[in-house]
Amino acid sequence: MALPGQAYHLLSSDRSNSSGIEPRHLQRALACGGITASPGSETVLEAGQTVCVASPRYPDNYPKNWDNNWTIKGATPNVRLEISCSPVAIEGSPSCTNDRLVIMHKCFWSKYCGSKRPETITTCGPWARLTFRTNGSAQQKGFYCTVTASECTYSSHALPGSALGPA
């Protein structure tokens, strides 16, 4: 058990580096294999790796007037990212003008607030950005998402008469 002010150190899945983590966030980090993305960071994932992205203080209420983003990239152009979120608890408003989570990638973007849970999203390219903005009014639990990288395999079917197919 850690004393106030102490932090646990978790190793990444390849044991190449470690980072300190507050005890109250230990459970969240362990659910993601110890890999969490820091706000304002760019995280690069190899196929098969997963990183967690969560609102500040999750599962406690997020702070007022907070604005930051997380950029997740695949290590190669053939990596696709799958974003899956737990139920969200973000201050609701028409068109999500107050607090909001924005998820975007090359072919998609959408805003989420209230209890609207994003469907699982698969990117069409090797990057995604999650942005979280709050105003100065209500605070809620926020969000928690996992981003998993996988290798995209393409199948090419040559057409007859093409340079790749029979003449």
Coordinates of C-alpha atoms in Angstrom, one line a residue:
M1 CA 0.0 0.0 0.0
A2 CA 1.3 3.4 -0.9
L3 CA 1.4 6.3 1.5
P4 CA 0.1 9.8 0.5
G5 CA 2.4 11.3 -2.1
Q6 CA 3.9 8.0 -3.1
A7 CA 3.5 6.6 -6.6
Y8 CA 3.7 3.1 -8.0
H9 CA 5.9 2.5 -11.0
L10 CA 4.5 0.4 -13.9
L11 CA 6.5 -1.1 -16.7
S12 CA 5.3 -0.9 -20.3
S13 CA 4.5 -4.2 -22.0
D14 CA 8.0 -4.5 -23.4
R15 CA 9.6 -3.4 -20.1
S16 CA 11.5 -0.7 -21.8
N17 CA 10.4 2.2 -19.6
S18 CA 8.4 2.9 -16.5
S19 CA 6.3 5.8 -15.3
G20 CA 5.0 6.9 -11.9
I21 CA 1.3 6.6 -11.2
E22 CA -0.8 7.7 -8.3
P23 CA -2.4 4.9 -6.3
R24 CA -5.9 6.1 -7.1
H25 CA -5.2 5.6 -10.8
L26 CA -3.6 2.2 -10.4
Q27 CA -6.7 0.2 -11.2
R28 CA -7.3 2.1 -14.4
A29 CA -3.7 1.7 -15.5
L30 CA -3.7 -2.0 -14.7
A31 CA -6.8 -2.5 -16.9
C32 CA -4.7 -1.2 -19.8
G33 CA -1.6 -3.3 -19.1
G34 CA 0.0 -0.3 -17.4
I35 CA 0.1 1.9 -20.5
T36 CA -1.8 5.2 -20.3
A37 CA -1.5 8.3 -22.6
S38 CA -0.7 11.6 -20.9
P39 CA -2.7 14.7 -21.9
G40 CA -0.9 16.7 -24.6
S41 CA 1.1 13.6 -25.6
E42 CA 1.7 11.8 -28.8
T43 CA 1.7 8.0 -28.4
V44 CA 3.0 5.6 -31.0
L45 CA 1.6 2.1 -31.0
E46 CA 2.9 -1.1 -32.7
A47 CA 0.3 -3.6 -33.9
G48 CA -1.1 -5.5 -30.9
Q49 CA -0.5 -2.7 -28.3
T50 CA -3.2 -0.9 -26.4
V51 CA -3.2 2.5 -24.6
C52 CA -5.8 4.0 -22.3
V53 CA -7.0 7.6 -22.6
A54 CA -9.1 9.1 -19.8
S55 CA -10.4 12.4 -18.7
P56 CA -8.4 14.0 -15.9
R57 CA -9.1 12.5 -12.4
Y58 CA -11.2 9.7 -13.9
P59 CA -13.0 8.0 -12.2
D60 CA -13.4 11.1 -10.0
N61 CA -15.0 14.3 -11.5
Y62 CA -12.9 16.1 -14.1
P63 CA -11.7 19.7 -13.5
K64 CA -13.4 22.9 -14.7
N65 CA -11.9 24.9 -17.7
W66 CA -9.8 22.1 -19.0
D67 CA -8.7 21.7 -22.6
N68 CA -6.2 19.2 -23.9
N69 CA -5.8 16.4 -26.5
W70 CA -4.2 13.0 -27.0
T71 CA -2.7 12.0 -30.4
I72 CA -2.3 8.3 -31.0
K73 CA -0.3 7.1 -34.0
G74 CA 0.4 3.7 -35.6
A75 CA 4.1 2.8 -35.9
T76 CA 3.6 2.1 -39.6
P77 CA 1.2 3.3 -42.3
N78 CA -0.6 0.0 -42.2
V79 CA -1.7 0.2 -38.6
R80 CA -5.3 1.0 -37.9
L81 CA -6.6 2.0 -34.5
E82 CA -9.7 0.7 -32.7
I83 CA -11.2 3.1 -30.2
S84 CA -13.6 1.7 -27.6
C85 CA -15.0 3.8 -24.7
S86 CA -16.8 3.0 -21.5
P87 CA -20.1 4.8 -20.8
V88 CA -19.4 8.5 -20.6
A89 CA -20.6 11.0 -18.0
I90 CA -19.9 14.5 -19.5
E91 CA -22.0 17.6 -18.9
G92 CA -24.8 17.5 -21.6
S93 CA -25.8 20.5 -23.7
P94 CA -27.3 21.1 -27.1
S95 CA -24.6 20.3 -29.8
C96 CA -22.2 19.6 -26.9
T97 CA -21.3 23.2 -26.6
N98 CA -20.3 23.0 -22.9
D99 CA -18.1 20.0 -22.0
R100 CA -17.3 17.6 -24.8
L101 CA -15.1 14.7 -26.0
V102 CA -14.2 15.0 -29.7
I103 CA -12.8 11.9 -31.5
M104 CA -11.4 12.4 -34.9
H105 CA -9.3 10.6 -37.5
K106 CA -8.7 11.0 -41.3
C107 CA -12.3 9.9 -42.3
F108 CA -14.4 10.8 -39.2
W109 CA -15.0 13.2 -36.3
S110 CA -17.8 13.4 -33.8
K111 CA -18.6 15.2 -30.5
Y112 CA -19.8 13.3 -27.4
C113 CA -21.4 14.7 -24.2
G114 CA -24.1 13.7 -21.7
S115 CA -24.2 9.9 -21.5
K116 CA -23.9 9.4 -25.3
R117 CA -21.4 6.5 -25.5
P118 CA -19.3 6.4 -28.7
E119 CA -19.6 3.2 -30.8
T120 CA -16.4 1.4 -31.3
I121 CA -14.5 3.4 -33.9
T122 CA -11.9 1.9 -36.4
T123 CA -9.7 4.5 -38.1
C124 CA -9.1 4.6 -41.8
G125 CA -5.5 5.6 -41.3
P126 CA -2.7 5.3 -38.7
W127 CA -3.7 8.1 -36.4
A128 CA -6.5 9.5 -34.2
R129 CA -6.9 12.5 -31.9
L130 CA -9.1 12.7 -28.8
T131 CA -9.8 16.2 -27.5
F132 CA -11.5 16.9 -24.2
R133 CA -12.8 20.4 -23.3
T134 CA -14.7 21.6 -20.2
N135 CA -16.2 24.9 -19.2
G136 CA -16.6 26.4 -15.8
S137 CA -19.9 24.9 -14.8
A138 CA -20.8 21.3 -14.0
Q139 CA -18.3 18.6 -13.5
Q140 CA -18.9 14.9 -14.0
K141 CA -17.0 11.6 -14.1
G142 CA -15.8 12.0 -17.7
F143 CA -14.7 9.2 -20.0
Y144 CA -12.3 6.3 -20.3
C145 CA -11.3 4.8 -23.7
T146 CA -8.9 2.2 -24.9
V147 CA -7.1 2.5 -28.3
T148 CA -5.8 -0.7 -29.8
A149 CA -3.5 -0.9 -32.8
S150 CA -3.8 -3.7 -35.4
E151 CA -2.1 -4.3 -38.7
C152 CA -4.3 -3.7 -41.7
T153 CA -3.8 -6.3 -44.4
Y154 CA -4.9 -5.5 -47.9
S155 CA -5.9 -8.0 -50.5
S156 CA -5.4 -7.1 -54.1
H157 CA -7.4 -8.7 -56.8
A158 CA -5.9 -8.3 -60.3
L159 CA -8.4 -7.6 -63.1
P160 CA -8.1 -9.5 -66.3
G161 CA -6.2 -7.5 -68.9
S162 CA -4.5 -5.4 -66.2
A163 CA -0.7 -5.3 -65.7
L164 CA -1.1 -7.7 -62.8
G165 CA -3.7 -10.1 -64.3
P166 CA -3.8 -12.4 -67.3
A167 CA -4.1 -10.8 -70.7

